[in-house]
Tab-separated table of C-alpha atoms in Angstrom:
chain	number	residue	atom	x	y	z
A	1	GLY	CA	111.018	68.583	-123.617
A	2	PRO	CA	107.281	69.104	-122.940
A	3	ALA	CA	104.885	69.631	-125.827
A	4	LEU	CA	102.772	72.780	-126.200
A	5	LEU	CA	98.984	72.933	-126.158
A	6	PHE	CA	97.430	74.319	-129.363
A	7	VAL	CA	93.857	74.703	-130.572
A	8	LYS	CA	92.534	73.630	-133.975
A	9	THR	CA	89.752	75.973	-135.091
A	10	SER	CA	87.266	75.825	-137.950
A	11	GLN	CA	85.908	78.912	-139.702
A	12	GLY	CA	82.680	80.130	-138.159
A	13	LYS	CA	83.052	78.010	-135.025
A	14	GLU	CA	83.834	79.585	-131.657
A	15	GLU	CA	85.123	76.427	-129.979
A	16	GLY	CA	88.137	74.503	-131.255
A	17	ARG	CA	89.619	71.114	-130.424
A	18	ARG	CA	92.840	71.270	-128.423
A	19	PHE	CA	95.922	69.176	-129.116
A	20	TYR	CA	99.546	68.763	-128.058
A	21	ALA	CA	102.381	69.151	-130.563
A	22	CYS	CA	106.144	69.613	-130.501
A	23	SER	CA	107.190	72.906	-128.933
A	24	ALA	CA	110.256	73.421	-131.142
A	25	CYS	CA	109.283	71.916	-134.522
A	26	ARG	CA	106.359	73.611	-136.240
A	27	ASP	CA	106.672	71.279	-139.244
A	28	ARG	CA	105.401	67.694	-138.913
A	29	LYS	CA	108.236	66.545	-141.199
A	30	ASP	CA	110.708	67.453	-138.440
A	31	CYS	CA	108.682	66.044	-135.556
A	32	ASN	CA	105.448	64.137	-136.098
A	33	PHE	CA	104.343	64.200	-132.448
A	34	PHE	CA	100.587	64.883	-132.238
A	35	GLN	CA	98.077	64.076	-129.517
A	36	TRP	CA	94.557	65.359	-128.904
A	37	GLU	CA	94.164	66.780	-125.400
A	38	ASP	CA	91.298	64.406	-124.586
A	39	GLU	CA	92.910	61.365	-126.231
A	40	LYS	CA	93.679	58.282	-124.125
A	41	VAL	CA	97.149	56.972	-124.993
A	42	SER	CA	97.795	53.227	-124.788
A	43	GLU	CA	100.698	51.717	-122.842
A	44	THR	CA	102.089	50.312	-126.115
A	45	ARG	CA	102.182	53.767	-127.707
A	46	LEU	CA	103.809	55.285	-124.616
A	47	ALA	CA	106.480	52.567	-124.648
A	48	ALA	CA	107.138	53.158	-128.361
A	49	ARG	CA	107.506	56.871	-127.655
A	50	GLU	CA	110.029	56.223	-124.873
A	51	GLU	CA	111.990	53.877	-127.133
A	52	TYR	CA	112.067	56.494	-129.900
A	53	ASN	CA	113.365	59.123	-127.470
A	54	ARG	CA	116.079	56.793	-126.175
A	55	ASN	CA	117.272	56.050	-129.717
A	56	HIS	CA	117.522	59.743	-130.567
A	57	GLN	CA	119.713	60.843	-127.670
A	58	PRO	CA	123.124	62.423	-128.464
A	59	THR	CA	126.077	60.034	-128.672
A	60	PHE	CA	127.795	61.630	-125.660
A	61	THR	CA	126.571	63.531	-122.609
A	62	HIS	CA	127.673	67.117	-121.980
A	63	ARG	CA	130.112	65.968	-119.284
A	64	GLN	CA	131.616	63.362	-121.637
A	65	ASN	CA	131.977	66.030	-124.338
A	66	VAL	CA	133.854	68.279	-121.889
A	67	GLU	CA	136.302	65.440	-121.114
A	68	ARG	CA	136.710	64.694	-124.830
A	69	TYR	CA	137.491	68.366	-125.490
A	70	LYS	CA	140.227	68.333	-122.819
A	71	ASN	CA	141.827	65.360	-124.591
A	72	PHE	CA	141.320	66.918	-128.025
A	73	VAL	CA	143.222	70.151	-127.223
A	74	LEU	CA	146.206	68.086	-126.004
A	75	LEU	CA	146.583	66.579	-129.496
A	76	PRO	CA	149.148	68.070	-131.903
A	77	LEU	CA	147.621	70.144	-134.720
A	78	SER	CA	148.155	67.357	-137.268
A	79	LYS	CA	145.934	65.003	-135.239
A	80	ARG	CA	143.023	67.355	-134.643
A	81	ARG	CA	140.133	66.305	-136.877
A	82	PHE	CA	136.439	67.198	-137.090
A	83	CYS	CA	133.881	65.026	-138.904
A	84	GLN	CA	131.648	67.289	-140.997
A	85	GLU	CA	129.051	64.578	-141.566
A	86	CYS	CA	128.692	63.666	-137.873
A	87	GLN	CA	129.466	67.232	-136.691
A	88	GLN	CA	131.800	65.805	-134.080
A	89	LEU	CA	135.347	66.365	-132.806
A	90	LEU	CA	137.300	63.128	-133.307
A	91	LEU	CA	139.885	61.498	-131.073
A	92	ALA	CA	142.612	59.416	-132.763
A	93	GLU	CA	140.991	56.039	-131.970
A	94	GLU	CA	137.773	57.134	-133.780
A	95	TRP	CA	139.366	58.001	-137.138
A	96	GLU	CA	138.795	54.597	-138.698
A	97	LYS	CA	135.048	54.665	-138.010
A	98	HIS	CA	134.820	57.994	-139.894
A	99	SER	CA	137.314	57.151	-142.673
A	100	ASN	CA	134.672	57.485	-145.427
A	101	HIS	CA	133.347	60.797	-144.081
A	102	GLN	CA	134.363	64.309	-145.034
A	103	LEU	CA	136.806	65.614	-142.424
A	104	LEU	CA	138.244	68.962	-141.432
A	105	CYS	CA	141.883	68.563	-140.421
A	106	ASP	CA	144.405	70.645	-138.480
A	107	ILE	CA	141.783	72.321	-136.289
A	108	SER	CA	143.486	75.344	-134.720
A	109	THR	CA	142.861	76.780	-131.251
A	110	ALA	CA	141.340	79.861	-132.919
A	111	GLN	CA	138.850	77.631	-134.760
A	112	LEU	CA	137.926	75.849	-131.536
A	113	LYS	CA	137.092	79.237	-130.014
A	114	SER	CA	134.768	80.022	-132.971
A	115	PRO	CA	132.749	76.803	-133.446
A	116	SER	CA	129.920	78.586	-135.298
A	117	GLN	CA	132.397	79.180	-138.145
A	118	PHE	CA	132.720	75.483	-138.978
A	119	LEU	CA	129.558	73.863	-137.558
A	120	TYR	CA	126.913	73.583	-140.290
A	121	PRO	CA	124.156	76.164	-139.548
A	122	LEU	CA	120.776	74.467	-138.946
A	123	GLU	CA	118.636	76.635	-141.200
A	124	ASN	CA	115.129	75.234	-140.752
A	125	LYS	CA	113.242	78.538	-140.426
A	126	LYS	CA	110.674	77.256	-137.929
A	127	THR	CA	112.869	75.075	-135.715
A	128	ASN	CA	116.497	76.169	-135.571
A	129	ALA	CA	116.939	79.116	-137.966
A	130	GLN	CA	120.611	79.463	-137.136
A	131	TYR	CA	121.173	82.678	-139.007
A	132	LEU	CA	124.327	83.952	-137.360
A	133	PHE	CA	125.080	87.600	-136.577
A	134	ALA	CA	127.435	89.320	-139.019
A	135	ASP	CA	130.599	90.657	-137.360
A	136	ARG	CA	129.242	94.212	-137.702
A	137	SER	CA	126.131	93.464	-135.624
A	138	CYS	CA	127.906	91.188	-133.173
A	139	GLN	CA	130.619	93.762	-132.454
A	140	PHE	CA	128.011	96.538	-132.130
A	141	LEU	CA	126.010	94.507	-129.585
A	142	LEU	CA	129.102	93.671	-127.553
A	143	ASN	CA	130.341	97.287	-127.579
A	144	LEU	CA	126.884	98.456	-126.501
A	145	ILE	CA	126.765	95.897	-123.676
A	146	VAL	CA	130.204	97.008	-122.428
A	147	ASP	CA	129.381	100.742	-122.738
A	148	LEU	CA	126.176	100.244	-120.729
A	149	GLY	CA	128.197	98.678	-117.904
A	150	PHE	CA	126.927	95.086	-118.097
A	151	ARG	CA	129.298	92.353	-116.941
A	152	ARG	CA	127.249	89.209	-117.596
A	153	VAL	CA	125.297	88.228	-120.704
A	154	LEU	CA	122.648	85.498	-120.774
A	155	SER	CA	122.977	84.554	-124.457
A	156	VAL	CA	119.699	82.820	-125.410
A	157	GLY	CA	120.134	81.438	-128.920
A	158	THR	CA	123.022	83.802	-129.761
A	159	PRO	CA	126.063	81.494	-130.189
A	160	ARG	CA	128.145	83.987	-132.166
A	161	LEU	CA	127.835	86.700	-129.498
A	162	HIS	CA	128.704	84.093	-126.848
A	163	GLU	CA	131.841	82.963	-128.661
A	164	MET	CA	132.968	86.556	-129.262
A	165	ILE	CA	132.728	87.152	-125.498
A	166	GLN	CA	134.519	83.850	-124.771
A	167	SER	CA	137.334	84.671	-127.209
A	168	LYS	CA	138.004	87.996	-125.431
A	169	ALA	CA	137.903	86.483	-121.941
A	170	SER	CA	141.702	86.208	-121.744
A	171	GLN	CA	142.190	89.955	-122.284
A	172	GLU	CA	143.133	91.713	-119.052
A	173	ASP	CA	140.798	94.690	-119.471
A	174	PHE	CA	137.789	92.571	-120.548
A	175	ARG	CA	135.361	91.820	-117.710
A	176	VAL	CA	132.275	90.413	-119.481
A	177	ARG	CA	131.172	86.767	-119.089
A	178	SER	CA	128.494	84.858	-120.998
A	179	LEU	CA	126.264	81.813	-120.484
A	180	LEU	CA	124.855	80.306	-123.695
A	181	LEU	CA	121.370	78.740	-123.627
A	182	ASP	CA	120.747	76.970	-126.944
A	183	ILE	CA	118.852	74.005	-128.376
A	184	ASP	CA	121.871	73.041	-130.513
A	185	PHE	CA	123.607	70.365	-128.428
A	186	ARG	CA	126.687	70.415	-130.716
A	187	TYR	CA	127.969	73.387	-128.689
A	188	SER	CA	128.427	71.091	-125.672
A	189	GLN	CA	131.588	69.846	-127.436
A	190	PHE	CA	133.231	73.259	-126.987
A	191	TYR	CA	131.868	74.699	-123.728
A	192	THR	CA	131.804	73.537	-120.116
A	193	GLU	CA	128.611	73.088	-118.098
A	194	ASP	CA	129.158	76.598	-116.661
A	195	GLU	CA	129.333	78.114	-120.159
A	196	PHE	CA	126.547	76.273	-122.027
A	197	CYS	CA	123.125	74.851	-121.138
A	198	HIS	CA	121.122	72.730	-123.587
A	199	TYR	CA	117.844	74.691	-123.583
A	200	ASN	CA	114.567	74.945	-125.502
A	201	MET	CA	113.379	78.561	-125.528
A	202	PHE	CA	109.870	77.604	-126.706
A	203	ASN	CA	108.965	75.772	-123.491
A	204	HIS	CA	111.658	76.941	-121.010
A	205	TYR	CA	113.065	73.424	-120.783
A	206	PHE	CA	116.591	72.674	-119.531
A	207	PHE	CA	117.671	69.294	-120.930
A	208	GLY	CA	120.317	69.056	-118.192
A	209	GLY	CA	117.628	68.988	-115.501
A	210	GLU	CA	117.879	70.745	-112.154
A	211	ALA	CA	121.693	71.048	-112.362
A	212	ALA	CA	121.470	73.131	-115.559
A	213	HIS	CA	118.570	75.120	-114.115
A	214	GLU	CA	120.717	75.898	-111.075
A	215	THR	CA	123.654	76.943	-113.308
A	216	CYS	CA	121.406	79.493	-115.010
A	217	ARG	CA	119.928	80.690	-111.724
A	218	ASN	CA	123.378	81.169	-110.156
A	219	PHE	CA	124.608	83.049	-113.215
A	220	LEU	CA	121.663	85.476	-113.069
A	221	CYS	CA	121.881	85.952	-109.319
A	222	GLU	CA	125.584	86.813	-109.039
A	223	ASP	CA	126.213	90.289	-107.568
A	224	ASN	CA	122.564	90.378	-106.409
A	225	GLY	CA	121.433	90.288	-110.040
A	226	GLU	CA	123.243	93.522	-110.942
A	227	ARG	CA	124.879	94.214	-114.320
A	228	VAL	CA	123.361	91.257	-116.175
A	229	ILE	CA	121.459	91.446	-119.491
A	230	MET	CA	119.630	88.824	-121.545
A	231	VAL	CA	120.250	88.895	-125.315
A	232	THR	CA	118.042	86.610	-127.393
A	233	ASP	CA	117.716	85.935	-131.137
A	234	PRO	CA	114.866	83.407	-131.597
A	235	PRO	CA	113.833	81.727	-134.877
A	236	PHE	CA	111.542	84.217	-136.644
A	237	GLY	CA	109.065	81.426	-137.475
A	238	GLY	CA	108.543	80.704	-133.781
A	239	LEU	CA	105.411	81.551	-131.808
A	240	VAL	CA	105.780	84.895	-130.017
A	241	GLU	CA	103.438	83.714	-127.225
A	242	ALA	CA	105.622	80.698	-126.413
A	243	LEU	CA	108.835	82.743	-126.540
A	244	ALA	CA	107.383	85.486	-124.337
A	245	SER	CA	106.289	82.888	-121.775
A	246	SER	CA	109.834	81.472	-121.546
A	247	PHE	CA	111.471	84.887	-121.377
A	248	LYS	CA	109.141	85.907	-118.554
A	249	LYS	CA	110.230	82.802	-116.634
A	250	LEU	CA	113.903	83.691	-117.128
A	251	MET	CA	113.142	87.246	-115.988
A	252	ALA	CA	111.281	85.858	-112.951
A	253	MET	CA	114.320	83.692	-112.152
A	254	TRP	CA	116.407	86.888	-112.076
A	255	LYS	CA	113.765	88.633	-109.966
A	256	LYS	CA	114.238	86.046	-107.217
A	257	THR	CA	117.772	87.248	-106.522
A	258	GLY	CA	116.645	88.251	-103.042
A	259	LYS	CA	117.746	91.838	-103.485
A	260	GLU	CA	115.465	94.261	-101.654
A	261	GLY	CA	113.890	97.194	-103.401
A	262	GLN	CA	113.526	95.517	-106.823
A	263	GLY	CA	109.922	96.708	-107.050
A	264	ASN	CA	108.659	96.429	-110.621
A	265	LYS	CA	112.171	96.490	-112.038
A	266	GLU	CA	112.758	94.086	-114.959
A	267	MET	CA	115.906	92.267	-115.974
A	268	PRO	CA	117.413	94.200	-118.935
A	269	VAL	CA	116.681	92.473	-122.275
A	270	PHE	CA	117.671	92.769	-125.934
A	271	TRP	CA	115.187	90.738	-128.007
A	272	ILE	CA	116.322	90.570	-131.666
A	273	PHE	CA	113.287	90.140	-133.953
A	274	PRO	CA	111.748	91.577	-137.183
A	275	TYR	CA	110.002	94.948	-136.842
A	276	PHE	CA	106.676	93.558	-138.115
A	277	PHE	CA	106.309	91.616	-134.842
A	278	GLU	CA	106.360	94.863	-132.835
A	279	SER	CA	102.680	94.819	-131.817
A	280	ARG	CA	102.864	91.163	-130.741
A	281	ILE	CA	105.961	91.747	-128.580
A	282	LEU	CA	104.441	94.866	-126.995
A	283	ASP	CA	101.304	92.855	-126.149
A	284	PHE	CA	103.436	90.726	-123.813
A	285	PHE	CA	106.046	93.313	-122.815
A	286	PRO	CA	104.494	96.824	-122.744
A	287	SER	CA	107.733	98.233	-121.289
A	288	PHE	CA	109.683	97.318	-124.451
A	289	SER	CA	110.451	99.690	-127.317
A	290	MET	CA	111.940	99.055	-130.743
A	291	MET	CA	115.279	100.515	-131.816
A	292	ASP	CA	116.035	101.502	-135.418
A	293	TYR	CA	119.323	99.576	-135.612
A	294	GLN	CA	119.361	97.057	-138.489
A	295	VAL	CA	120.706	93.684	-137.328
A	296	ASP	CA	122.275	91.706	-140.167
A	297	TYR	CA	123.340	88.086	-140.611
A	298	ASP	CA	126.252	86.325	-142.310
A	299	ASN	CA	124.345	83.420	-143.833
A	300	HIS	CA	121.043	85.048	-144.827
A	301	ALA	CA	120.635	86.350	-148.391
A	302	LEU	CA	118.119	89.051	-147.434
A	303	TYR	CA	118.757	90.075	-143.836
A	304	LYS	CA	121.730	92.308	-144.489
A	305	HIS	CA	122.406	95.912	-143.557
A	306	GLY	CA	122.104	98.780	-146.022
A	307	LYS	CA	122.941	98.065	-149.644
A	308	THR	CA	124.887	94.827	-149.181
A	309	GLY	CA	121.775	92.654	-149.501
A	310	ARG	CA	118.881	92.563	-151.954
A	311	ARG	CA	116.889	94.576	-149.444
A	312	GLN	CA	117.423	96.128	-146.053
A	313	SER	CA	117.253	93.895	-143.026
A	314	PRO	CA	113.895	94.064	-141.163
A	315	VAL	CA	115.480	92.769	-137.947
A	316	ARG	CA	115.568	95.154	-134.977
A	317	ILE	CA	116.394	95.274	-131.265
A	318	PHE	CA	113.492	95.344	-128.797
A	319	THR	CA	114.516	96.418	-125.307
A	320	ASN	CA	113.153	97.504	-121.936
A	321	LEU	CA	116.103	99.871	-121.423
A	322	THR	CA	115.534	103.637	-121.783
A	323	PRO	CA	115.779	104.313	-125.571
A	324	SER	CA	118.101	107.314	-125.114
A	325	MET	CA	120.695	104.954	-123.582
A	326	ILE	CA	120.999	102.956	-126.825
A	327	VAL	CA	123.562	104.939	-128.831
A	328	LEU	CA	123.531	103.936	-132.524
A	329	PRO	CA	126.562	104.489	-134.811
A	330	VAL	CA	126.461	107.938	-136.439
A	331	GLU	CA	128.874	106.746	-139.165
A	332	GLU	CA	126.133	104.354	-140.377
A	333	GLY	CA	123.633	107.191	-140.756
A	334	TYR	CA	121.845	107.029	-137.401
A	335	ARG	CA	121.068	110.340	-135.667
A	336	PHE	CA	119.606	111.418	-132.328
A	337	CYS	CA	116.057	112.820	-132.373
A	338	ALA	CA	115.814	115.347	-129.510
A	339	LEU	CA	112.003	115.194	-129.576
A	340	CYS	CA	111.776	111.374	-129.364
A	341	GLN	CA	114.868	111.150	-127.156
A	342	ARG	CA	116.251	108.204	-129.110
A	343	TYR	CA	118.520	107.390	-132.042
A	344	VAL	CA	116.769	106.835	-135.385
A	345	SER	CA	117.802	105.966	-138.944
A	346	SER	CA	118.567	108.829	-141.343
A	347	GLY	CA	115.349	108.268	-143.351
A	348	ASN	CA	113.140	108.217	-140.263
A	349	GLN	CA	111.732	111.758	-140.196
A	350	HIS	CA	109.830	113.132	-137.187
A	351	CYS	CA	106.092	113.497	-137.834
A	352	GLU	CA	104.695	116.587	-136.106
A	353	ILE	CA	101.152	115.204	-136.130
A	354	CYS	CA	102.100	111.823	-134.577
A	355	ASN	CA	104.810	113.551	-132.526
A	356	SER	CA	107.099	110.616	-133.215
A	357	CYS	CA	109.680	109.247	-135.667
A	358	THR	CA	107.279	106.746	-137.178
A	359	SER	CA	109.215	104.792	-139.828
A	360	LYS	CA	109.822	101.122	-139.095
A	361	ASP	CA	111.764	100.041	-142.193
A	362	GLY	CA	114.270	102.887	-142.674
A	363	ARG	CA	112.290	104.689	-145.397
A	364	ARG	CA	110.494	107.987	-144.848
A	365	TRP	CA	106.832	107.287	-144.051
A	366	LYS	CA	103.916	109.614	-144.822
A	367	HIS	CA	101.037	110.711	-142.610
A	368	CYS	CA	97.483	109.711	-143.569
A	369	VAL	CA	94.911	112.142	-142.152
A	370	LEU	CA	92.082	109.618	-142.522
A	371	CYS	CA	93.966	106.764	-140.799
A	372	LYS	CA	95.342	109.249	-138.237
A	373	LYS	CA	98.792	107.642	-138.433
A	374	CYS	CA	101.888	107.388	-140.626
A	375	VAL	CA	102.027	104.628	-143.246
A	376	LYS	CA	104.556	103.185	-145.698
A	377	PRO	CA	105.307	105.460	-148.696
A	378	SER	CA	103.985	102.821	-151.134
A	379	TRP	CA	100.566	102.637	-149.425
A	380	PHE	CA	97.448	104.621	-150.359
A	381	HIS	CA	94.148	105.114	-148.573
A	382	CYS	CA	91.432	102.703	-149.711
A	383	ASN	CA	87.895	104.017	-149.170
A	384	SER	CA	86.450	100.481	-149.353
A	385	CYS	CA	88.673	99.160	-146.566
A	386	ASN	CA	88.786	102.552	-144.796
A	387	CYS	CA	92.534	102.147	-144.248
A	388	CYS	CA	95.812	102.448	-146.136
A	389	ALA	CA	97.128	99.489	-148.147
A	390	LEU	CA	99.068	98.631	-151.300
A	391	PRO	CA	97.332	99.779	-154.514
A	392	ASN	CA	96.798	96.187	-155.773
A	393	HIS	CA	95.536	94.723	-152.466
A	394	SER	CA	92.348	92.640	-152.089
A	395	CYS	CA	89.696	94.742	-150.356
A	396	GLU	CA	88.303	93.470	-147.059
A	397	LYS	CA	84.790	93.889	-148.486
A	398	SER	CA	85.570	90.939	-150.783
A	399	GLY	CA	85.163	88.630	-147.815
A	400	SER	CA	88.628	88.430	-146.268
A	401	GLY	CA	88.079	88.918	-142.580
A	402	CYS	CA	88.448	87.153	-139.249
A	403	PHE	CA	88.817	83.372	-139.611
A	404	VAL	CA	86.336	82.752	-136.771
A	405	CYS	CA	83.519	85.276	-137.212
A	406	GLY	CA	84.216	86.567	-140.743
A	407	LYS	CA	84.153	90.232	-139.702
A	408	ALA	CA	86.836	92.685	-140.846
A	409	GLY	CA	89.117	94.701	-138.600
A	410	HIS	CA	90.726	91.991	-136.481
A	411	LYS	CA	92.445	88.608	-136.737
A	412	ARG	CA	91.384	85.245	-135.312
A	413	SER	CA	93.697	85.571	-132.266
A	414	ALA	CA	91.937	88.811	-131.220
A	415	CYS	CA	88.382	87.751	-132.080
A	416	PRO	CA	85.903	88.756	-129.346
A	417	SER	CA	83.868	85.638	-130.182
A	418	LEU	CA	86.651	83.318	-129.031
A	419	SER	CA	86.308	81.986	-125.513
A	420	HIS	CA	89.863	82.045	-124.169
A	421	ALA	CA	90.933	79.301	-121.781
């Protein structure tokens, strides 16, 4: 899809040179697209670009994959094979072409309903980062969605939540439906065009064109937009600005349901992201607040709940729903703070000075009178920096400051010297 416009800055200079680069791949090794904004591109280079794009299209379209799936499920168990190297369901006439590849055989119906269990996770931190929800977190999210009365889930980059909803669809008392928006086209092998849209969340691009866009719009607008929630779990190496822009467009799509009296009402959202991005998210969505619930992942060594990992997971739920509505499991140590009117972790003690439960990472934080806020227990007040920091930190007086103007107290993105376009 479309590239994003970035700016290349040099220290001490207010103006930077602007350039286009890939919206999804932050690493040039994954996508080497680069073009200065003011650069004139030759016809030869444009043609080469088109040729490259044509050669890198998926083998089958989404519609073809749906037809292939229908034929695949008709096969007896002994003839159901999946090529692990090509990440593709195989029909009998294709076996010979993949004879030297590693195959999974006897693919059961249960496996087909849980494709994330046998598709290789794409673990490039900046592009795909397919760290998949652990069953504990996935079940908690689904239970919460059901308890809050939602009946439709726009699953943006959350394939495991989507497949859990799909697997329960046949149950009589289960009324929740899901639409998966994901950049991983492999899922088109398992879901129809009403269940999956190939989508880039960094530039709000639907690869299926207007038809896919309409599928999403119709899904959001059912029942006049009532009882629908967006749940998103973006790559943590992605730009918050780009993600926020796309999410606002999805929320605006919901807003156009035509229902009267919407006012300033927002589409309900669960944005799953690390707690240290809180200030960035609140910059774009002031109505959001961060919950204490620790989201953990199956295939991530560190992002695990409690004592099962080498450290506690920093991943939290950001939402625009009223915090008191988000009931966290008491059996996992969460409790309700009557003063904050929200559930907090057991180590998150209410600070009478801040009048808030201030901990972000599950540990008990301490109040610094000089900083006029609570800080991590391992931090101490530094008189040189005039703020709290780790004991062995490098003081700001040593020259580490804003990349543009060199002054301490703010980062390059918030520098008053920058002229924002």
